Every structure is written in structure tokens, then in C-alpha cells.
Amino acid sequence: MSSSSTHYIKPKGFDKTMNGFVGWLARHGVSLMGTAELSVRGRKSGEWRQVPVNPLPYEGGPYLISARGHSEWVRNMRAAGGGQLKVGRRVQEFTAVELPDAEKPVVLRTYLKKWGWEVGRFFGDVNVNSTDEELLAAAHKHPVFRITVKP
């Protein structure tokens, strides 16, 4: 694995608590500003792993963006090629395709516009007002998946 794919900001204390709470809400049918619980099969165990995410509705999407970097859910998604998004009893199965860095700036800008208040701290100096070149330079740190919901 290259050094660019090792960028990851691990959740600590308050973030773990909030992730647990937001995931619990999604499991019980409450979506905060569009949040959902992502379920993806573990690449080693084959067991379902869950984490709350902010699916981004955007042209050609929706998209899943890892603000924290190359997390476990990202590695599992690469291996599984898809997963499930859940809000309460509503389960959407999907396939996923990871975007190359060159296609990420517009999606990252849109994501930061919608959720920058929540996840902006994981992007360092990059924000919604950054140039395309600045977003492109940071793109390798933030995996982006275009998902296709199965009928």
C-alpha cells in the first residue's frame, strides 16, 4: 500500500460516542440531515460491519466520501464492491465504484458545502472555498465511492 493510501484519522472519545449515537438513530429510523448506517462485509471476517455515513446526493451519485481517510470501511468497500445503507427498516443494497483522484474535486467541494461544519476538521487546510488544484492535491487522502442502488 502506498503512503498516500495510509492517511487515516482515527475517531477518539467524543467522536466515537457521537458515531455510536448517530448509528443508533439511523438503525431506529432517524436520519440526521441525510445520515444513514453503512453496512459492508469485512474483507477478512466476512461479517457485516456498520458505521454511520453521510451519503451525498449529487449528479451521477449518490456518493460516499471518507472524510477521515482510508478507514476500515473504505478497505472493506474496496474488497466487497458494495454494501447496504440503512435507515430504520429501509435497507438499500448497492454496488460501489471508487473514483480516481481527478474526478474528486467537484464531489469533495459539494460534500464540504453540505457537511463541512461536521467533517471539515478532517480536511486540514482544504475547505469549500479551496481551488480545484488544492482539492485535487488533497484528493488522495479522501476516498470517494459512487454508489448504485440495486432495484
Coordinates of N, CA and C in Angstrom, one line a residue:
M1 N 0.8 -1.2 0.0 CA 0.0 0.0 0.0 C 0.9 1.2 0.0
S2 N 0.6 2.2 -0.8 CA 1.4 3.4 -0.9 C 1.1 4.3 0.3
S3 N 2.1 5.2 0.6 CA 1.9 6.1 1.7 C 0.7 7.0 1.6
S4 N 0.3 7.3 0.3 CA -0.9 8.1 0.2 C -2.2 7.4 0.6
S5 N -2.2 6.1 0.6 CA -3.4 5.4 1.0 C -3.4 5.0 2.4
T6 N -2.4 5.5 3.2 CA -2.4 5.2 4.6 C -3.0 6.4 5.5
H7 N -3.3 7.5 4.9 CA -3.9 8.6 5.6 C -5.2 8.2 6.3
Y8 N -5.3 8.3 7.6 CA -6.5 8.0 8.3 C -6.5 8.7 9.7
I9 N -7.6 9.3 10.0 CA -7.7 10.0 11.3 C -8.7 9.1 12.1
K10 N -8.2 8.4 13.1 CA -9.0 7.5 13.9 C -9.9 8.3 14.8
P11 N -11.2 7.9 15.0 CA -12.0 8.5 15.9 C -11.6 8.3 17.4
K12 N -11.8 9.3 18.2 CA -11.4 9.2 19.6 C -12.6 9.7 20.4
G13 N -12.6 9.4 21.7 CA -13.6 9.9 22.7 C -14.9 10.3 22.2
F14 N -15.1 11.6 22.1 CA -16.4 12.2 21.7 C -16.9 11.7 20.3
D15 N -15.9 11.6 19.4 CA -16.3 11.2 18.0 C -16.9 9.8 18.1
K16 N -16.3 8.9 18.9 CA -16.8 7.5 19.0 C -18.2 7.5 19.6
T17 N -18.4 8.3 20.6 CA -19.7 8.4 21.2 C -20.7 8.9 20.2
M18 N -20.4 10.0 19.5 CA -21.3 10.6 18.5 C -21.6 9.6 17.4
N19 N -20.6 8.9 16.9 CA -20.8 7.9 15.8 C -21.7 6.8 16.3
G20 N -21.5 6.4 17.5 CA -22.4 5.3 18.1 C -23.9 5.8 18.2
F21 N -24.0 7.1 18.6 CA -25.3 7.7 18.8 C -26.0 7.9 17.4
V22 N -25.3 8.4 16.4 CA -25.9 8.7 15.1 C -26.2 7.3 14.4
G23 N -25.3 6.3 14.6 CA -25.6 5.0 14.1 C -26.9 4.4 14.7
W24 N -27.0 4.5 16.0 CA -28.2 4.0 16.7 C -29.4 4.7 16.2
L25 N -29.4 6.0 16.0 CA -30.5 6.8 15.5 C -30.9 6.2 14.1
A26 N -29.9 6.1 13.2 CA -30.2 5.5 11.9 C -30.8 4.2 11.9
R27 N -30.3 3.3 12.8 CA -30.9 2.0 12.9 C -32.3 2.0 13.4
H28 N -32.7 3.1 14.1 CA -34.0 3.2 14.6 C -34.9 4.2 13.8
G29 N -34.5 4.5 12.6 CA -35.3 5.2 11.6 C -35.1 6.7 11.6
V30 N -34.1 7.2 12.4 CA -34.0 8.7 12.4 C -32.7 9.1 11.7
S31 N -32.9 9.8 10.6 CA -31.7 10.3 9.8 C -31.5 11.8 10.1
L32 N -30.3 12.1 10.6 CA -29.9 13.5 10.8 C -29.4 14.1 9.6
M33 N -30.1 15.0 8.9 CA -29.6 15.6 7.7 C -29.2 14.7 6.6
G34 N -29.8 13.5 6.5 CA -29.4 12.5 5.5 C -28.5 11.4 5.9
T35 N -28.1 11.3 7.2 CA -27.2 10.3 7.6 C -27.9 8.9 7.4
A36 N -27.1 7.9 7.3 CA -27.5 6.5 7.2 C -26.5 5.6 7.8
E37 N -26.8 4.4 8.1 CA -25.8 3.4 8.6 C -25.4 2.6 7.4
L38 N -24.1 2.6 7.2 CA -23.4 1.8 6.2 C -23.1 0.5 6.8
S39 N -23.5 -0.6 6.0 CA -23.1 -1.9 6.4 C -22.3 -2.5 5.2
V40 N -21.1 -3.0 5.5 CA -20.3 -3.6 4.5 C -19.6 -4.8 5.1
R41 N -19.4 -5.8 4.2 CA -18.8 -7.1 4.7 C -17.3 -6.9 5.0
G42 N -16.9 -7.4 6.1 CA -15.5 -7.3 6.4 C -14.6 -8.1 5.4
R43 N -13.5 -7.5 5.0 CA -12.7 -8.2 4.0 C -12.0 -9.4 4.5
K44 N -11.8 -9.5 5.8 CA -11.2 -10.7 6.4 C -12.2 -11.6 7.0
S45 N -13.1 -11.1 7.8 CA -14.1 -11.9 8.6 C -15.3 -12.3 7.8
G46 N -15.7 -11.5 6.8 CA -16.9 -11.7 6.1 C -18.1 -11.3 6.8
E47 N -17.9 -10.8 8.0 CA -19.1 -10.3 8.9 C -19.4 -8.9 8.5
W48 N -20.7 -8.6 8.7 CA -21.2 -7.2 8.4 C -20.6 -6.2 9.4
R49 N -20.1 -5.1 9.0 CA -19.5 -4.0 9.8 C -20.3 -2.8 9.5
Q50 N -20.6 -2.0 10.6 CA -21.5 -0.9 10.4 C -20.8 0.4 10.9
V51 N -21.1 1.5 10.2 CA -20.6 2.8 10.6 C -21.6 3.9 10.0
P52 N -21.9 4.9 10.8 CA -22.7 6.0 10.2 C -22.0 6.8 9.1
V53 N -22.7 7.1 8.1 CA -22.1 7.9 6.9 C -23.1 9.0 6.5
N54 N -22.6 9.9 5.7 CA -23.4 11.0 5.1 C -23.4 10.8 3.6
P55 N -24.3 10.0 3.1 CA -24.4 9.8 1.6 C -24.7 11.2 1.0
L56 N -23.9 11.4 -0.1 CA -24.1 12.7 -0.8 C -24.9 12.6 -2.1
P57 N -26.1 13.1 -2.1 CA -26.8 13.1 -3.4 C -26.2 14.2 -4.3
Y58 N -25.7 13.7 -5.4 CA -25.1 14.6 -6.4 C -25.2 14.0 -7.8
E59 N -25.0 14.7 -8.8 CA -25.1 14.2 -10.2 C -24.3 12.9 -10.3
G60 N -25.0 11.9 -10.9 CA -24.3 10.6 -11.1 C -24.2 9.8 -9.8
G61 N -24.6 10.3 -8.7 CA -24.4 9.7 -7.4 C -25.7 8.9 -7.0
P62 N -25.8 8.6 -5.8 CA -25.1 9.2 -4.6 C -23.7 8.8 -4.4
Y63 N -23.0 9.5 -3.5 CA -21.6 9.2 -3.3 C -21.4 9.0 -1.8
L64 N -20.4 8.2 -1.5 CA -19.9 8.0 -0.1 C -18.5 8.5 -0.1
I65 N -18.2 9.4 0.9 CA -16.9 10.1 1.0 C -16.4 9.7 2.4
S66 N -15.1 9.3 2.4 CA -14.5 9.1 3.7 C -13.7 10.3 4.1
A67 N -14.3 11.2 5.0 CA -13.6 12.4 5.4 C -12.3 12.0 6.2
R68 N -12.4 11.0 7.0 CA -11.2 10.6 7.8 C -10.1 9.9 7.0
G69 N -10.3 9.5 5.8 CA -9.3 8.9 5.0 C -9.5 7.4 4.8
H70 N -8.5 6.7 4.7 CA -8.5 5.2 4.3 C -8.9 4.4 5.5
S71 N -10.1 4.4 5.9 CA -10.6 3.8 7.1 C -10.9 2.3 6.8
E72 N -11.3 1.6 7.9 CA -11.7 0.2 7.7 C -12.8 0.0 6.7
W73 N -13.8 0.9 6.8 CA -15.0 0.7 5.9 C -14.6 0.9 4.5
V74 N -13.6 1.8 4.2 CA -13.1 2.0 2.9 C -12.4 0.8 2.4
R75 N -11.6 0.2 3.2 CA -10.8 -1.0 2.8 C -11.8 -2.2 2.6
N76 N -12.8 -2.3 3.4 CA -13.8 -3.3 3.2 C -14.6 -3.1 2.0
M77 N -15.0 -1.8 1.7 CA -15.7 -1.5 0.5 C -15.0 -1.8 -0.8
R78 N -13.7 -1.6 -0.8 CA -12.9 -1.9 -1.9 C -12.9 -3.4 -2.2
A79 N -12.9 -4.2 -1.1 CA -12.9 -5.7 -1.2 C -14.3 -6.2 -1.6
A80 N -15.3 -5.6 -1.0 CA -16.7 -6.1 -1.2 C -17.4 -5.6 -2.5
G81 N -17.0 -4.4 -2.9 CA -17.6 -3.8 -4.1 C -19.0 -3.3 -3.9
G82 N -19.5 -3.2 -2.6 CA -20.8 -2.7 -2.3 C -21.2 -3.0 -0.9
G83 N -22.4 -2.7 -0.6 CA -22.9 -2.9 0.8 C -24.4 -2.5 0.9
Q84 N -24.7 -2.0 2.1 CA -26.1 -1.6 2.3 C -26.1 -0.3 3.1
L85 N -27.1 0.5 2.8 CA -27.4 1.7 3.5 C -28.7 1.5 4.2
K86 N -28.7 1.8 5.5 CA -29.9 1.5 6.3 C -30.4 2.8 7.1
V87 N -31.7 3.0 7.1 CA -32.3 4.0 8.0 C -33.6 3.3 8.4
G88 N -33.6 2.9 9.7 CA -34.7 2.1 10.2 C -34.8 0.7 9.5
R89 N -36.0 0.4 9.0 CA -36.3 -0.8 8.3 C -35.9 -0.7 6.8
R90 N -35.7 0.5 6.4 CA -35.4 0.7 4.9 C -33.9 0.4 4.7
V91 N -33.7 -0.6 3.9 CA -32.4 -1.1 3.5 C -32.2 -1.0 2.0
Q92 N -31.2 -0.3 1.6 CA -30.8 -0.2 0.2 C -29.5 -0.9 -0.1
E93 N -29.6 -1.9 -0.9 CA -28.3 -2.6 -1.3 C -27.8 -1.8 -2.5
F94 N -26.4 -1.8 -2.5 CA -25.8 -1.0 -3.6 C -24.5 -1.6 -4.0
T95 N -24.0 -1.3 -5.2 CA -22.7 -1.6 -5.7 C -21.9 -0.2 -5.6
A96 N -20.6 -0.3 -5.5 CA -19.8 0.9 -5.4 C -18.6 0.9 -6.3
V97 N -18.3 2.0 -6.9 CA -17.1 2.2 -7.7 C -16.3 3.4 -7.2
E98 N -15.0 3.2 -6.9 CA -14.2 4.2 -6.4 C -13.8 5.2 -7.5
L99 N -13.9 6.5 -7.2 CA -13.5 7.5 -8.2 C -12.0 7.7 -8.2
P100 N -11.4 7.9 -9.4 CA -10.0 8.3 -9.4 C -9.9 9.8 -8.9
D101 N -8.7 10.1 -8.4 CA -8.5 11.4 -7.8 C -8.9 12.6 -8.7
A102 N -8.7 12.5 -10.0 CA -9.0 13.5 -10.9 C -10.5 13.9 -10.9
E103 N -11.4 12.9 -10.6 CA -12.8 13.2 -10.6 C -13.3 13.7 -9.2
K104 N -12.5 13.7 -8.2 CA -13.0 14.0 -6.9 C -13.2 15.5 -6.5
P105 N -12.5 16.5 -7.1 CA -12.6 17.8 -6.6 C -14.1 18.3 -6.5
V106 N -14.8 18.2 -7.5 CA -16.2 18.7 -7.5 C -17.1 18.0 -6.5
V107 N -16.9 16.7 -6.3 CA -17.6 15.9 -5.3 C -17.2 16.4 -3.9
L108 N -15.9 16.5 -3.7 CA -15.4 16.9 -2.4 C -15.9 18.3 -2.0
R109 N -15.9 19.2 -3.0 CA -16.4 20.6 -2.8 C -17.9 20.6 -2.4
T110 N -18.7 19.7 -3.0 CA -20.1 19.6 -2.8 C -20.3 19.0 -1.4
Y111 N -19.5 18.0 -1.0 CA -19.6 17.4 0.3 C -19.2 18.4 1.4
L112 N -18.2 19.2 1.2 CA -17.8 20.2 2.2 C -18.8 21.3 2.3
K113 N -19.5 21.6 1.2 CA -20.5 22.6 1.2 C -21.7 22.1 2.1
K114 N -22.0 20.8 2.0 CA -23.2 20.3 2.8 C -22.8 19.9 4.2
W115 N -21.6 19.3 4.4 CA -21.2 18.8 5.7 C -19.9 19.3 6.2
G116 N -19.4 20.4 5.7 CA -18.1 20.9 6.2 C -18.2 21.3 7.6
W117 N -19.3 21.7 8.1 CA -19.5 22.1 9.5 C -19.2 20.9 10.4
E118 N -19.5 19.7 9.9 CA -19.3 18.5 10.7 C -17.9 17.8 10.5
V119 N -17.5 17.8 9.2 CA -16.3 17.0 8.9 C -15.1 17.8 8.4
G120 N -15.3 19.1 8.3 CA -14.2 20.0 7.8 C -12.9 19.8 8.5
R121 N -12.9 19.6 9.8 CA -11.7 19.4 10.5 C -10.8 18.3 10.0
F122 N -11.4 17.3 9.3 CA -10.6 16.2 8.8 C -9.9 16.5 7.5
F123 N -10.2 17.6 6.9 CA -9.7 18.0 5.6 C -8.5 19.0 5.7
G124 N -8.0 19.3 6.9 CA -6.9 20.1 7.1 C -7.2 21.5 6.5
D125 N -6.3 22.0 5.7 CA -6.5 23.4 5.1 C -7.5 23.5 4.0
V126 N -8.0 22.4 3.5 CA -8.9 22.3 2.4 C -10.3 22.6 2.9
N127 N -11.0 23.4 2.2 CA -12.4 23.7 2.5 C -13.2 24.0 1.3
V128 N -14.5 24.4 1.4 CA -15.4 24.6 0.3 C -14.9 25.7 -0.6
N129 N -14.1 26.6 -0.1 CA -13.5 27.7 -0.9 C -12.2 27.4 -1.5
S130 N -11.7 26.2 -1.3 CA -10.4 25.9 -1.9 C -10.5 25.8 -3.4
T131 N -9.3 26.0 -4.1 CA -9.3 25.9 -5.6 C -9.4 24.4 -6.0
D132 N -9.7 24.2 -7.2 CA -9.8 22.8 -7.7 C -8.4 22.2 -7.5
E133 N -7.3 22.9 -7.7 CA -6.0 22.4 -7.6 C -5.7 21.9 -6.1
E134 N -6.2 22.7 -5.2 CA -6.0 22.4 -3.8 C -6.8 21.1 -3.4
L135 N -8.0 21.1 -3.9 CA -8.8 19.9 -3.7 C -8.2 18.7 -4.3
L136 N -7.7 18.8 -5.5 CA -7.1 17.7 -6.2 C -5.8 17.2 -5.4
A137 N -5.1 18.2 -4.9 CA -3.9 17.8 -4.1 C -4.2 17.0 -2.8
A138 N -5.4 17.2 -2.3 CA -5.9 16.5 -1.1 C -6.7 15.3 -1.4
A139 N -7.1 15.1 -2.7 CA -8.0 14.0 -3.1 C -7.5 12.6 -2.7
H140 N -6.2 12.4 -2.7 CA -5.7 11.0 -2.4 C -5.9 10.7 -1.0
K141 N -6.2 11.6 -0.1 CA -6.5 11.4 1.3 C -7.9 11.0 1.6
H142 N -8.8 11.2 0.7 CA -10.3 11.1 0.9 C -10.9 10.2 -0.2
P143 N -11.0 8.9 0.1 CA -11.7 8.0 -0.9 C -13.1 8.5 -1.1
V144 N -13.5 8.3 -2.4 CA -14.9 8.7 -2.8 C -15.4 7.5 -3.6
F145 N -16.6 7.1 -3.3 CA -17.3 6.0 -4.0 C -18.6 6.5 -4.6
R146 N -18.8 6.2 -5.9 CA -20.1 6.4 -6.5 C -20.9 5.1 -6.3
I147 N -22.1 5.2 -5.7 CA -22.8 4.0 -5.4 C -24.1 4.0 -6.3
T148 N -24.4 2.8 -6.7 CA -25.6 2.5 -7.5 C -26.5 1.6 -6.7
V149 N -27.7 2.1 -6.3 CA -28.6 1.3 -5.5 C -29.3 0.3 -6.4
K150 N -29.3 -0.9 -5.9 CA -29.9 -2.0 -6.6 C -31.4 -1.9 -6.6
P151 N -32.1 -2.2 -7.7 CA -33.6 -2.1 -7.7 C -34.2 -3.2 -6.8

